[in-house]
CSV table of C-alpha atoms and ligand atoms in Angstrom, one decimal:
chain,number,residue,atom,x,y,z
S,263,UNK,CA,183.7,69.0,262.1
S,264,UNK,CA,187.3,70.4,261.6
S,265,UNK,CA,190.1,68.3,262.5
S,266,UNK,CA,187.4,65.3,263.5
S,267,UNK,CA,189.2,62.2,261.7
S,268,UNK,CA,186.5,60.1,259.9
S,269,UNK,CA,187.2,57.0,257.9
S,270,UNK,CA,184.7,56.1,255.3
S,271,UNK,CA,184.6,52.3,253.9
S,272,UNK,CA,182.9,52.0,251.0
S,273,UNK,CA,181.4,48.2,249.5
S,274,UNK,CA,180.2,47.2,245.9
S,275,UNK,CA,177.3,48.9,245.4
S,276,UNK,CA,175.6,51.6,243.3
S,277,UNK,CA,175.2,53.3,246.0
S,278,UNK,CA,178.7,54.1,246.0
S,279,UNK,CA,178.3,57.2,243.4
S,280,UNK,CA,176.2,58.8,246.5
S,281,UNK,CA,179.2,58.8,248.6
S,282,UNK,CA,181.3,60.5,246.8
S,283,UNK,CA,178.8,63.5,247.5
S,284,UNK,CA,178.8,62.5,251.2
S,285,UNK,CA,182.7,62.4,251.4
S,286,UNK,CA,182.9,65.7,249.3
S,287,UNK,CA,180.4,67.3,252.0
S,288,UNK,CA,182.6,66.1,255.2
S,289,UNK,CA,185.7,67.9,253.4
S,290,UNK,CA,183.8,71.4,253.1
S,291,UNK,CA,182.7,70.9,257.0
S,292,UNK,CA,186.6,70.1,257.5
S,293,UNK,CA,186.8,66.7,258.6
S,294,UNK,CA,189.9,64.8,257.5
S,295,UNK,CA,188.3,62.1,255.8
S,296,UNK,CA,190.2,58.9,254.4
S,297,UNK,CA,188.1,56.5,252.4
S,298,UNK,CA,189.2,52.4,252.0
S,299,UNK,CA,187.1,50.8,249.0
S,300,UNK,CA,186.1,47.1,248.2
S,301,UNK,CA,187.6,46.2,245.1
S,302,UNK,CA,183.7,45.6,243.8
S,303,UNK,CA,183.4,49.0,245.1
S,304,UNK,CA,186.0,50.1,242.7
S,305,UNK,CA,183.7,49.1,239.7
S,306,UNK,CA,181.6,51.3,240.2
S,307,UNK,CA,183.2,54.5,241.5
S,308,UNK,CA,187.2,55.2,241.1
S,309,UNK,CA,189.7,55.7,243.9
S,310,UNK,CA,190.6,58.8,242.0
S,311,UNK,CA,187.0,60.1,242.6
S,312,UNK,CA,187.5,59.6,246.5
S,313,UNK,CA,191.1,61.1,246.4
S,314,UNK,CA,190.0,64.2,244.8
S,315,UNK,CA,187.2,64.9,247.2
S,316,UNK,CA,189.0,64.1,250.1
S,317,UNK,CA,192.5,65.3,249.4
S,318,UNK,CA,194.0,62.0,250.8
S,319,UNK,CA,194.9,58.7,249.6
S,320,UNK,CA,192.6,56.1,248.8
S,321,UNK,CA,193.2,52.9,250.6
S,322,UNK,CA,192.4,49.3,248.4
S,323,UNK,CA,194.6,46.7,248.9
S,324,UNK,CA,195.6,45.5,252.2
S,325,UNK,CA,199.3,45.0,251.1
S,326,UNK,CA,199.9,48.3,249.0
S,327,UNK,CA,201.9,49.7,251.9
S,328,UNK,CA,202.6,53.3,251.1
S,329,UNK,CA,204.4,54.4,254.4
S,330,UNK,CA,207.3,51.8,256.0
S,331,UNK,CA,207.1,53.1,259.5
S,332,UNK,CA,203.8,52.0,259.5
S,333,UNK,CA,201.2,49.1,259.1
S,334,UNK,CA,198.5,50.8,256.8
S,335,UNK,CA,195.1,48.9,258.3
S,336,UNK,CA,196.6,49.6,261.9
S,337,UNK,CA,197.4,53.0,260.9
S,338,UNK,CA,193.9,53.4,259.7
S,339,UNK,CA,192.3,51.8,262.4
S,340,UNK,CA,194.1,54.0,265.1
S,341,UNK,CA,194.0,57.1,262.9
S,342,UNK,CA,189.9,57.2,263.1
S,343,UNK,CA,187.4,59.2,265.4
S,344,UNK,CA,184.5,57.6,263.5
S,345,UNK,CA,184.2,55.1,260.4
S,346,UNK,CA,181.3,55.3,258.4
S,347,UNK,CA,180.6,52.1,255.9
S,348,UNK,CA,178.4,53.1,253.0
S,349,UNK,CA,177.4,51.9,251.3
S,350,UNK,CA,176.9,49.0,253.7
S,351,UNK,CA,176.1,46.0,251.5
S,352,UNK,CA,174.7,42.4,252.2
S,353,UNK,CA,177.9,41.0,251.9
S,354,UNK,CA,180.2,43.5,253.5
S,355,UNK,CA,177.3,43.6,256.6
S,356,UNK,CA,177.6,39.9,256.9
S,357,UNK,CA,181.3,40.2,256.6
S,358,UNK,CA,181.4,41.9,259.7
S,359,UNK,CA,178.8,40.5,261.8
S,360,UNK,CA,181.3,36.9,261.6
S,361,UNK,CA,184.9,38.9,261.9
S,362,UNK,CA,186.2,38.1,258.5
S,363,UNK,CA,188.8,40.2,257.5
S,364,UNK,CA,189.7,39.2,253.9
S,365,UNK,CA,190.5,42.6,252.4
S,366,UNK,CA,191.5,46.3,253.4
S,367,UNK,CA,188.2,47.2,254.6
S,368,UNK,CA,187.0,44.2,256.4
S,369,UNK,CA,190.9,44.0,258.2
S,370,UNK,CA,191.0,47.5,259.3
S,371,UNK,CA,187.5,47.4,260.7
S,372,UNK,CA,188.1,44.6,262.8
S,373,UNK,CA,191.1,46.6,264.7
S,374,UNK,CA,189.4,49.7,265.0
S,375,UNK,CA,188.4,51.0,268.2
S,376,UNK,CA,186.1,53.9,267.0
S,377,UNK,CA,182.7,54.0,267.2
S,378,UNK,CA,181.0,53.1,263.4
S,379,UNK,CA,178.0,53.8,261.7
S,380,UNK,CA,176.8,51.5,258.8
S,381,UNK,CA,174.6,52.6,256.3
S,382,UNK,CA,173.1,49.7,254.6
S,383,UNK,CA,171.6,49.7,250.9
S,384,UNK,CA,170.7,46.8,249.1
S,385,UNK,CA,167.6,45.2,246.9
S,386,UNK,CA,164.3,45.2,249.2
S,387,UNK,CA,164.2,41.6,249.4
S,388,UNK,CA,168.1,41.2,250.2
S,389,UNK,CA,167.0,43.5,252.7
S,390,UNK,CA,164.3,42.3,254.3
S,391,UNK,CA,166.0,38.3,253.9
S,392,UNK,CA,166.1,36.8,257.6
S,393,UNK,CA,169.8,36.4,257.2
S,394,UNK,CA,171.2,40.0,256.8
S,395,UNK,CA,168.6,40.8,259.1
S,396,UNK,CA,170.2,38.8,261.7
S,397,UNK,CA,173.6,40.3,260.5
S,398,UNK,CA,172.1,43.4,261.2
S,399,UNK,CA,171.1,42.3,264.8
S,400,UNK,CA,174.4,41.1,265.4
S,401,UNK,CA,175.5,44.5,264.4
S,402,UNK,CA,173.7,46.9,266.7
S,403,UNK,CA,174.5,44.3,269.9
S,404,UNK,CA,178.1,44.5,268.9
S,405,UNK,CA,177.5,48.3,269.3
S,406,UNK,CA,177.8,49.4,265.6
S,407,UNK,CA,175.3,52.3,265.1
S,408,UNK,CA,172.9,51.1,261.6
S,409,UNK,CA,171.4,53.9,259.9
S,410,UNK,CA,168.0,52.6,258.5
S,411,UNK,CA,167.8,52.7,254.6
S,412,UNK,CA,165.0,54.5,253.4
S,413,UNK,CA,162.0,53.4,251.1
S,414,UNK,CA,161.5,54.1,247.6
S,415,UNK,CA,162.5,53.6,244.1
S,416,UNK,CA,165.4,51.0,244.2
S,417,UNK,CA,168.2,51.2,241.4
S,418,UNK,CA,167.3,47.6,240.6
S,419,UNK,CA,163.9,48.3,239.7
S,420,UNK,CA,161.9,47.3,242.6
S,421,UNK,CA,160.2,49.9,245.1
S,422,UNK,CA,160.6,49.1,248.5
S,423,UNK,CA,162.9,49.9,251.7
S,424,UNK,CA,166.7,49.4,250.8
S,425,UNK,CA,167.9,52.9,249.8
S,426,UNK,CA,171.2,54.0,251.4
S,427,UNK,CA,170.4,57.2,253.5
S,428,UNK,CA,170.8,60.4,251.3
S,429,UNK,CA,174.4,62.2,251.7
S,430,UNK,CA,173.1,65.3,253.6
S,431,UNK,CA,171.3,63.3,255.8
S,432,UNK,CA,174.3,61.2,256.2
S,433,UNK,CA,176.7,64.0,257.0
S,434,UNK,CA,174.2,65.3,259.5
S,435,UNK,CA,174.3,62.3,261.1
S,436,UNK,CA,178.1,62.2,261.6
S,437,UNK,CA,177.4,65.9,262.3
S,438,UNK,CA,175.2,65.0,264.9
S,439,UNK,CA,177.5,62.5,266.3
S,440,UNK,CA,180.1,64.6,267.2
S,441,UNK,CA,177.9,67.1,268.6
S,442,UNK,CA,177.1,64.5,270.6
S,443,UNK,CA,179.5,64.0,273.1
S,444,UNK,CA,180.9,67.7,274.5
S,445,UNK,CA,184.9,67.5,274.3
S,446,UNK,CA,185.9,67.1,278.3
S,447,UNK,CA,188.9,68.4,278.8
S,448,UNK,CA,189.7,70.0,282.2
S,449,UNK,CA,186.8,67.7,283.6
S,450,UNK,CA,188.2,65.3,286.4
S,451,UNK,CA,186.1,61.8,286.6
S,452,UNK,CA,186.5,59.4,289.4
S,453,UNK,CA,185.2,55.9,288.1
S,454,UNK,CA,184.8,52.9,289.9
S,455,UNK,CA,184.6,49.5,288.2
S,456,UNK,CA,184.4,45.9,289.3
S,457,UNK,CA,183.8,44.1,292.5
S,458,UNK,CA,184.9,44.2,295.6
S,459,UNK,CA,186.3,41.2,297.8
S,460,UNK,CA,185.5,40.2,301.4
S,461,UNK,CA,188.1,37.7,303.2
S,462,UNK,CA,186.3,34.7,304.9
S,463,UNK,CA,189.7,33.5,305.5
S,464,UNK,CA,192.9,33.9,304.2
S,465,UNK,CA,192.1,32.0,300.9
S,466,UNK,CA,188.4,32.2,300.6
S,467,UNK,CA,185.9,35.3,300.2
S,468,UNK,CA,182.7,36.8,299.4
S,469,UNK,CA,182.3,38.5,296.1
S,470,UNK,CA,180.4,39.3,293.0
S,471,UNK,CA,180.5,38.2,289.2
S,472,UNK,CA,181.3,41.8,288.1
S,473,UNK,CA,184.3,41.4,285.7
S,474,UNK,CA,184.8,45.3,285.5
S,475,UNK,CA,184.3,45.9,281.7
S,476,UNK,CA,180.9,48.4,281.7
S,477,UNK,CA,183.1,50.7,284.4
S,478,UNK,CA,186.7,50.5,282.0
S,479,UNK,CA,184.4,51.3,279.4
S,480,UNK,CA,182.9,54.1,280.8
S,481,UNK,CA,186.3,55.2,282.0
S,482,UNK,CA,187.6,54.5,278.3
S,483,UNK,CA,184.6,56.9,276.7
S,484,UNK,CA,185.5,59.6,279.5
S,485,UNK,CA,189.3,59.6,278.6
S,486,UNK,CA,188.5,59.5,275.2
S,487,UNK,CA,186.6,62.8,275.2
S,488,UNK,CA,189.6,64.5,276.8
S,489,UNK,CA,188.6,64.0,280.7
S,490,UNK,CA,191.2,63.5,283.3
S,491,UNK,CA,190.0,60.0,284.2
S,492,UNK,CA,191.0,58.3,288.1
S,493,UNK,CA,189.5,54.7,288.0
S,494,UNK,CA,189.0,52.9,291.6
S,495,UNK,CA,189.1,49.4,290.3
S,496,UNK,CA,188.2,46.6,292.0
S,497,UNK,CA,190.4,42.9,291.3
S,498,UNK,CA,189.6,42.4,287.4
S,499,UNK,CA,191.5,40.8,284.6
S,500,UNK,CA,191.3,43.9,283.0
S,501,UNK,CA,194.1,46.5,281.9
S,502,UNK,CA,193.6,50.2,282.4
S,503,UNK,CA,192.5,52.0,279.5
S,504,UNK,CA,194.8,54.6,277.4
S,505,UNK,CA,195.8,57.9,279.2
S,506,UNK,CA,193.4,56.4,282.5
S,507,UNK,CA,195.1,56.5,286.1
S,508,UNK,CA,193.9,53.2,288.1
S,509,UNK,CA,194.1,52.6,291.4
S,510,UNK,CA,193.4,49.0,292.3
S,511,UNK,CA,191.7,47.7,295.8
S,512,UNK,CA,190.2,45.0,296.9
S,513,UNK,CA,187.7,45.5,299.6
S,514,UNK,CA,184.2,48.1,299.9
S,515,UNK,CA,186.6,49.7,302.9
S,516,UNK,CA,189.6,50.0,300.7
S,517,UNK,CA,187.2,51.5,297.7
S,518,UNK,CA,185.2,53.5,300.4
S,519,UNK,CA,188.3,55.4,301.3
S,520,UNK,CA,190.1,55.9,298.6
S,521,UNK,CA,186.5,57.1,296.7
S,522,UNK,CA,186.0,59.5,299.8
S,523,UNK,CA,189.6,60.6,299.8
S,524,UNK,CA,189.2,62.0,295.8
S,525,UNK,CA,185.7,62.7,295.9
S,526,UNK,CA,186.7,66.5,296.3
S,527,UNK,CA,189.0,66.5,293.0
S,528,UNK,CA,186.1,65.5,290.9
S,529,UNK,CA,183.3,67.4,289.0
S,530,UNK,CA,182.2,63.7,287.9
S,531,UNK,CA,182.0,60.6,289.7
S,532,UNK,CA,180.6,57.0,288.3
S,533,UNK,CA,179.9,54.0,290.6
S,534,UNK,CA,180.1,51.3,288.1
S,535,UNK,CA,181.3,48.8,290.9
S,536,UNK,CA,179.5,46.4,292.3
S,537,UNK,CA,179.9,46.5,296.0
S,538,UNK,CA,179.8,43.9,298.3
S,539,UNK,CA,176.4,44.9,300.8
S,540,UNK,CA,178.1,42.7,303.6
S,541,UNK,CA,181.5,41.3,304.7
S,542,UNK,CA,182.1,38.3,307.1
S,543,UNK,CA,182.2,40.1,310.4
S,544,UNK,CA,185.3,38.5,311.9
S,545,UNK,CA,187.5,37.3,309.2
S,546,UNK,CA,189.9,34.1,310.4
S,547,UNK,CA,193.3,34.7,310.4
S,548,UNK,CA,194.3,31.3,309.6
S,549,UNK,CA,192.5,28.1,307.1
S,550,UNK,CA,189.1,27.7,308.1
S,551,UNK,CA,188.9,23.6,308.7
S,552,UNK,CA,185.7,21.6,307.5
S,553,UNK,CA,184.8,20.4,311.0
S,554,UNK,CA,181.5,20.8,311.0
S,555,UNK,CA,178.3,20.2,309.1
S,556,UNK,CA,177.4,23.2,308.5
S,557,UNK,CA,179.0,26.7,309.0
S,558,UNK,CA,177.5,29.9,309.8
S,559,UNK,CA,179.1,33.0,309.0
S,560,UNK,CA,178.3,36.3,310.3
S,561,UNK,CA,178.1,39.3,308.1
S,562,UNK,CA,177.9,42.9,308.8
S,563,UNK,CA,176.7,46.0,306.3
S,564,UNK,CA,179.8,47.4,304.6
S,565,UNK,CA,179.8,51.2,304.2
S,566,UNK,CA,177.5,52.4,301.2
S,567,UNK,CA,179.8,54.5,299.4
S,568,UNK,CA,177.0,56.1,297.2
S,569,UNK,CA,174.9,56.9,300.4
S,570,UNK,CA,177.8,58.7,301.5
S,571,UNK,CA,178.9,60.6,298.3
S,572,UNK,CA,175.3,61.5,297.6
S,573,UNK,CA,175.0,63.4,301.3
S,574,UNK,CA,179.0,64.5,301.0
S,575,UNK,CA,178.6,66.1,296.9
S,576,UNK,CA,178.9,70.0,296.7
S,577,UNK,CA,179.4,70.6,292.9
S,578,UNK,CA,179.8,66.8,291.8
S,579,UNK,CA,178.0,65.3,289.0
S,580,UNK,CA,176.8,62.1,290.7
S,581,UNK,CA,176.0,58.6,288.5
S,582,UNK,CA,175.2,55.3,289.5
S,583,UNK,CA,174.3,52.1,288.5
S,584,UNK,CA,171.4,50.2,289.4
S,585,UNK,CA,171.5,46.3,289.4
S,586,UNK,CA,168.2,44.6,289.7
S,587,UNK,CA,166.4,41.8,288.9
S,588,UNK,CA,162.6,42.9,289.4
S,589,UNK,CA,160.8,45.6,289.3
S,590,UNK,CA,163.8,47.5,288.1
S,591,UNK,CA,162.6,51.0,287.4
S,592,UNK,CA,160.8,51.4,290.9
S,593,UNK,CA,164.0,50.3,292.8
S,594,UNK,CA,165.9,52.1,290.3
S,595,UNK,CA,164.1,55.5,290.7
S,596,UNK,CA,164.1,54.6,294.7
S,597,UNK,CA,168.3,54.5,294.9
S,598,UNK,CA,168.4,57.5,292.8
S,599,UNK,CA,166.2,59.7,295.5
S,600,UNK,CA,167.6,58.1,298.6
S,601,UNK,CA,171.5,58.1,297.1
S,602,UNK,CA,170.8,61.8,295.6
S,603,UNK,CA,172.2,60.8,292.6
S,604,UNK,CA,171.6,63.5,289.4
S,605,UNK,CA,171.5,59.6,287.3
S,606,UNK,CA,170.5,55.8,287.4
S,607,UNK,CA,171.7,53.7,285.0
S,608,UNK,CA,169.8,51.0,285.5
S,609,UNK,CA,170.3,47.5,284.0
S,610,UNK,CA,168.2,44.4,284.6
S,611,UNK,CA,170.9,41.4,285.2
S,612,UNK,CA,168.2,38.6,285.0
S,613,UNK,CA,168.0,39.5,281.3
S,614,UNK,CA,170.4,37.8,278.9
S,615,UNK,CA,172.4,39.8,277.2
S,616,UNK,CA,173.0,42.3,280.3
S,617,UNK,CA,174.4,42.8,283.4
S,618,UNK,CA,177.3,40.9,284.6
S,619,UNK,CA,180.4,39.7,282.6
S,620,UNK,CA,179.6,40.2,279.1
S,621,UNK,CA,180.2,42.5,276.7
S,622,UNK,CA,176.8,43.7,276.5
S,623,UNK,CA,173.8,45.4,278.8
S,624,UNK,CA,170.4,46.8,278.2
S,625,UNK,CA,170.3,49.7,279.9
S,626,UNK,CA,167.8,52.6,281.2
S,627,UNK,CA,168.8,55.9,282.5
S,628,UNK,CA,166.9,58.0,285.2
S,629,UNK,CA,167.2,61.2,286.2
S,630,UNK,CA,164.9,62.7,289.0
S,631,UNK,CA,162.4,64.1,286.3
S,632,UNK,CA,162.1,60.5,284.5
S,633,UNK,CA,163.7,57.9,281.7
S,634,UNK,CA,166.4,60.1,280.0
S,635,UNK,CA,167.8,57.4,277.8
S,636,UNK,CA,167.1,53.8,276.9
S,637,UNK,CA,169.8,51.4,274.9
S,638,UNK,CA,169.0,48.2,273.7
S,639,UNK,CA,170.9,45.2,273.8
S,640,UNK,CA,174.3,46.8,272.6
S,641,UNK,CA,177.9,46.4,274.0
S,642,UNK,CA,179.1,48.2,277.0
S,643,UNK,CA,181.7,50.7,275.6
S,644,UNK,CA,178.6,52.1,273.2
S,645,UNK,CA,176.6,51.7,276.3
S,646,UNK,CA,179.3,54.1,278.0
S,647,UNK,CA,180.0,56.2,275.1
S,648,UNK,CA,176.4,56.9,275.0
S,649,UNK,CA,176.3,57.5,279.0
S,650,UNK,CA,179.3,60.3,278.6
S,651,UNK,CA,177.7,61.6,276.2
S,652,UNK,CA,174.6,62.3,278.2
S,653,UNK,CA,176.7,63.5,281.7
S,654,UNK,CA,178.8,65.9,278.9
S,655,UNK,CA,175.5,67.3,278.1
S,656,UNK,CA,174.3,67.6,281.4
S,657,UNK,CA,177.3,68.8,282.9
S,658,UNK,CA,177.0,72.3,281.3
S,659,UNK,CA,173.7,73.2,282.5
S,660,UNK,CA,175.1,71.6,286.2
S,661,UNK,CA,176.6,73.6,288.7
J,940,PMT,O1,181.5,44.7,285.7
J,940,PMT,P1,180.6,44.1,284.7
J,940,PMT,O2,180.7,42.6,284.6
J,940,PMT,O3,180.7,44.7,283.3
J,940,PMT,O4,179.0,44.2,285.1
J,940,PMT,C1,178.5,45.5,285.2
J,940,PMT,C2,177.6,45.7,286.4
J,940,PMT,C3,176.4,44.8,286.3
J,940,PMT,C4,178.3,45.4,287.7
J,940,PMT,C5,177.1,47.2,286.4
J,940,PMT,O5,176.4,47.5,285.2
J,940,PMT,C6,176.2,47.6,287.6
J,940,PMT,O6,175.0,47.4,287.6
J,940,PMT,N1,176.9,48.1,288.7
J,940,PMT,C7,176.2,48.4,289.9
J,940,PMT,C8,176.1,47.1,290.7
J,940,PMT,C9,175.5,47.3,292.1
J,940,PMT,O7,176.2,47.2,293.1
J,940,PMT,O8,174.3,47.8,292.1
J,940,PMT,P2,173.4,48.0,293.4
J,940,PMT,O9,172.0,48.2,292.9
J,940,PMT,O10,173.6,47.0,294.4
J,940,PMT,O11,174.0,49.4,294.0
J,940,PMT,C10,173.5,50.7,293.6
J,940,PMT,C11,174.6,51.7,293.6
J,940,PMT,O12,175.2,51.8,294.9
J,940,PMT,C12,175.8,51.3,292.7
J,940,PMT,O13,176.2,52.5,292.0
J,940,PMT,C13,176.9,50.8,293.6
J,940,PMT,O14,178.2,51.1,293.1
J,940,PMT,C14,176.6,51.6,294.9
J,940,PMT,N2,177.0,50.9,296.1
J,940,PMT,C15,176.4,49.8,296.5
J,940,PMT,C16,176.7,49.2,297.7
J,940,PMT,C17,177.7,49.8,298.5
J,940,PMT,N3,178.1,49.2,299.7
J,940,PMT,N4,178.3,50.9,298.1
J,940,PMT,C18,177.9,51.5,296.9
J,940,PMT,O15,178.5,52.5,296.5
C-alpha cells in the first residue's frame, strides 16, 4: 500500500475506537492515510488519536482552513485514491444516500471522485430498519462498495448483525482493493463510446439513445490506472475525461476508420459504442419534403467494426459490449465467438436500471470459458472500474 492515498471518514459511533486500530494498520502497510471525523465522532475517539496514528492532520470542521492555497474538502476530495467511512452509521449512511453535505465529512464526500467503501455498524434493529436498508440500496446502485457488518455481541447489549467489520479484515479489504486493479502504465487502450449518427438528410438521421457515459467511464477507470487512453467518441454531451485523448466522429464509417487506423497502437481495445447496424443508403443532399404518405427509406449494413477487429487482432486485448433485450447470455456468448472477442460485457437494456442513458447498468461478463464477473445494479464508472480491473488482470497472463 505505500504511497496509495486513503481517506478515512469516521461518524459517531463506538465503533470509532476500532478505527483507530485500522488507520494505525494502513500507516505500517504505508498508505498515506488522512482521517475527517463527525463532530459526534469526536466524543468518542479524539482527533489527537487519529493524528498520531496517521502522522497527518485531522480534518473536523469544514471551515478550519489550515492551508490558503487551497479549499480543504476539495483538497481532500482530490487528494484520495480510496475513502473508507467507518464507522458507517445510520445517520451518516442516510446522509449520503440523499447528498447532504452539512459538515466536513458529508461535503468532501460528495466531491470525491474515488471509489469508497462504507463499513456500516449500528444496533441490529437500526440495522435491519427498512429505511437504512433502502439507504444502503441506494448506496451500492450509486456505486459505493458496503462492507457487510458482521453478527454478534452488539456494544448496546443486543446480539445480532450490526458489528462494524474487524480492523484487519478491514485493512485487507482496502488491501485487496488495490491489488485489485494492476497499475497500467505503458498500456495503450483504444475506447469507443457513444453512438453513431446516419444522415437521412441534411437535418435528420438515424441513431441510438447511447449518451456515451459507460464508455467515458471505462476510459476514465483506464486513465486512472496509468493507461495511455485514445477514446473514439461518438456525438455525446459529454467532456473527455482527465489525461484521456478523444477523438470525436460521427458516423459507423468515420468510427470504422479511425478504430482500424489505431487498432495497431493498442494492446487493449473497448467497443462501448453503440453502432448504428444500418445507414440510409442514399442520403439526400438537400431537405427531404413531406409529399407523400408514407416514406420508405432504404438502408444498407454499415461495416461491423468488432467483426473486423476480432479477424484483424494479433496481440490485442479485445472487449465488447453486448446490448440485448432477450435471451441475453446466449446472444451474448454467440457475438463473443463469432467477433473473437477475449470478453462480453453484456448488459440487458430492457431492464431498468441498465443500459442506455443512465448512470447505472447491470452487467455480466463472458469470457470464452464462461461468466467471469456479475455486477448488480451499480453505476457505470464502478461498473468500469471493476471491468479494468478484470482486463488488468487478464492482461498479464495474455500475449
Ligand atoms: O452510452 P450509454 O448511454 O452509457 O449506454 C451504454 C450502452 C448500452 C451503449 C453500452 O453498455 C453497450 O451495451 N454498448 C454496446 C451497444 C451495441 O451496439 O451492442 P450490440 O450488441 O449491437 O453490438 C455488439 C458489439 O459489436 C459492440 O461492442 C458494438 O460496439 C460492436 N459493433 C456493433 C455494430 C457495428 N456495426 N460495429 C460494431 O463494432
Amino acid at each position: 500500500m505505500e504511497g496509495k492515498r486513503v481517506v478515512v471518514g469516521v461518524a459517531g459511533g463506538i465503533a470509532a475506537f476500532k478505527v483507530a486500530g485500522f488507520v494505525s494498520q494502513l500507516a505500517q502497510r504505508g498508505a498515506d492515510v488522512r482521517v475527517i471525523m463527525t463532530r459526534s465522532a469526536t466524543q468518542f475517539v479524539t482527533p489527537l488519536t487519529f493524528q498520531t496514528l496517521s502522522r497527518n492532520h485531522v480534518a473536523v470542521d469544514t471551515f478550519d482552513e489550515k492551508d490558503p492555497s487551497v479549499v480543504s474538502h476539495i483538497d481532500l476530495a482530490d487528494h484520495a485514491d480510496l475513502f473508507v467511512i467507518a464507522p458507517a452509521t445510520a445517520n451518516i449512511i442516510a446522509k449520503m444516500a440523499h447528498g447532504l453535505a452539512d459538515d466536513m465529512l458529508t461535503t468532501t464526500l460528495l466531491a470525491t471522485q474515488a471509489p469508497v467503501m462504507v463499513a456500516p455498524a449500528m444496533n441490529v434493529h437500526m440495522y435491519q430498519n427498512p429505511v437504512v436498508q433502502e439507504n444502503m440500496d441506494r448506496l451500492r446502485q450509486a456505486g459505493y462498495r458496503l462492507i457487510e457488518p458482521g453478527s454478534g455481541q452488539l456494544a448496546c447489549g443486543y446480539v445480532g448483525q450490526g458489528r462494524m467489520e474487524e480492523p484487519e479484515n478491514l485493512a485487507a479489504a482496502v488491501e485487496a482493493f488495490f491489488r485489485e486493479t494492476p497499475d497500467l502504465s505503458g498500456k495503450r487502450f483504444l475506447v469507443t463510446a457513444g453512438p453513431t449518427r446516419e444522415p437521412i438528410d441534411p437535418v435528420r438521421y438515424l441513431s441510438n439513445r447511447s449518451s456515451g457515459k459507460m464508455g467515458y467511464a471505462v476510459a476514465e477507470a483506464a486513465a486512472s490506472k496509468g493507461a495511455d487512453v485514445l477514446l473514439v467518441s461518438g456525438p455525446t454531451e459529454l467532456s473527455a475525461p482527465a489525461g484521456v485523448r478523444r477523438v470525436e466522429v460521427t458516423t459507423a464509417e468515420q468510427m470504422y476508420q479511425t478504430v482500424i487506423g489505431e487498432m495497431d497502437e493498442a494492446d487493449v481495445i473497448v467497443k462501448t459504442a453503440a453502432v448504428a447496424d444500418y445507414r440510409p443508403v442514399n442520403p439526400a443532399e438537400s431537405k427531404i419534403k413531406k409529399n407523400e404518405e408514407n416514406m420508405v427509406l432504404e438502408l444498407e449494413k454499415t461495416t461491423d467494426i468488432a467483426e473486423v477487429i476480432g479477424k484483424r487482432k494479433k496481440h490485442q486485448f479485445f472487449v465488447g459490449f453486448a446490448a440485448e433485450t432477450d435471451r441475453v447470455a446466449k446472444y451474448a456468448q454467440e457475438k463473443l465467438s463469432r467477433k473473437n472477442m477475449d470478453l462480453i460485457v453484456a448488459n440487458d437494456v430492457s431492464r431498468p436500471g441498465a443500459g442506455f442513458d443512465g448512470d447505472t447498468n447491470i452487467v455480466t461478463v463472458w469470457d470464452k470459458e464462461g461468466e467471469a464477473l456479475s455486477l448488480p445494479q451499480t453505476s457505470k464508472r464502478e461498473v468500469a472500474r471493476r471491468l479494468v480491473a478484470l482486463i488488468g488482470e487478464r492482461l498479464h497472463g495474455h500475449r
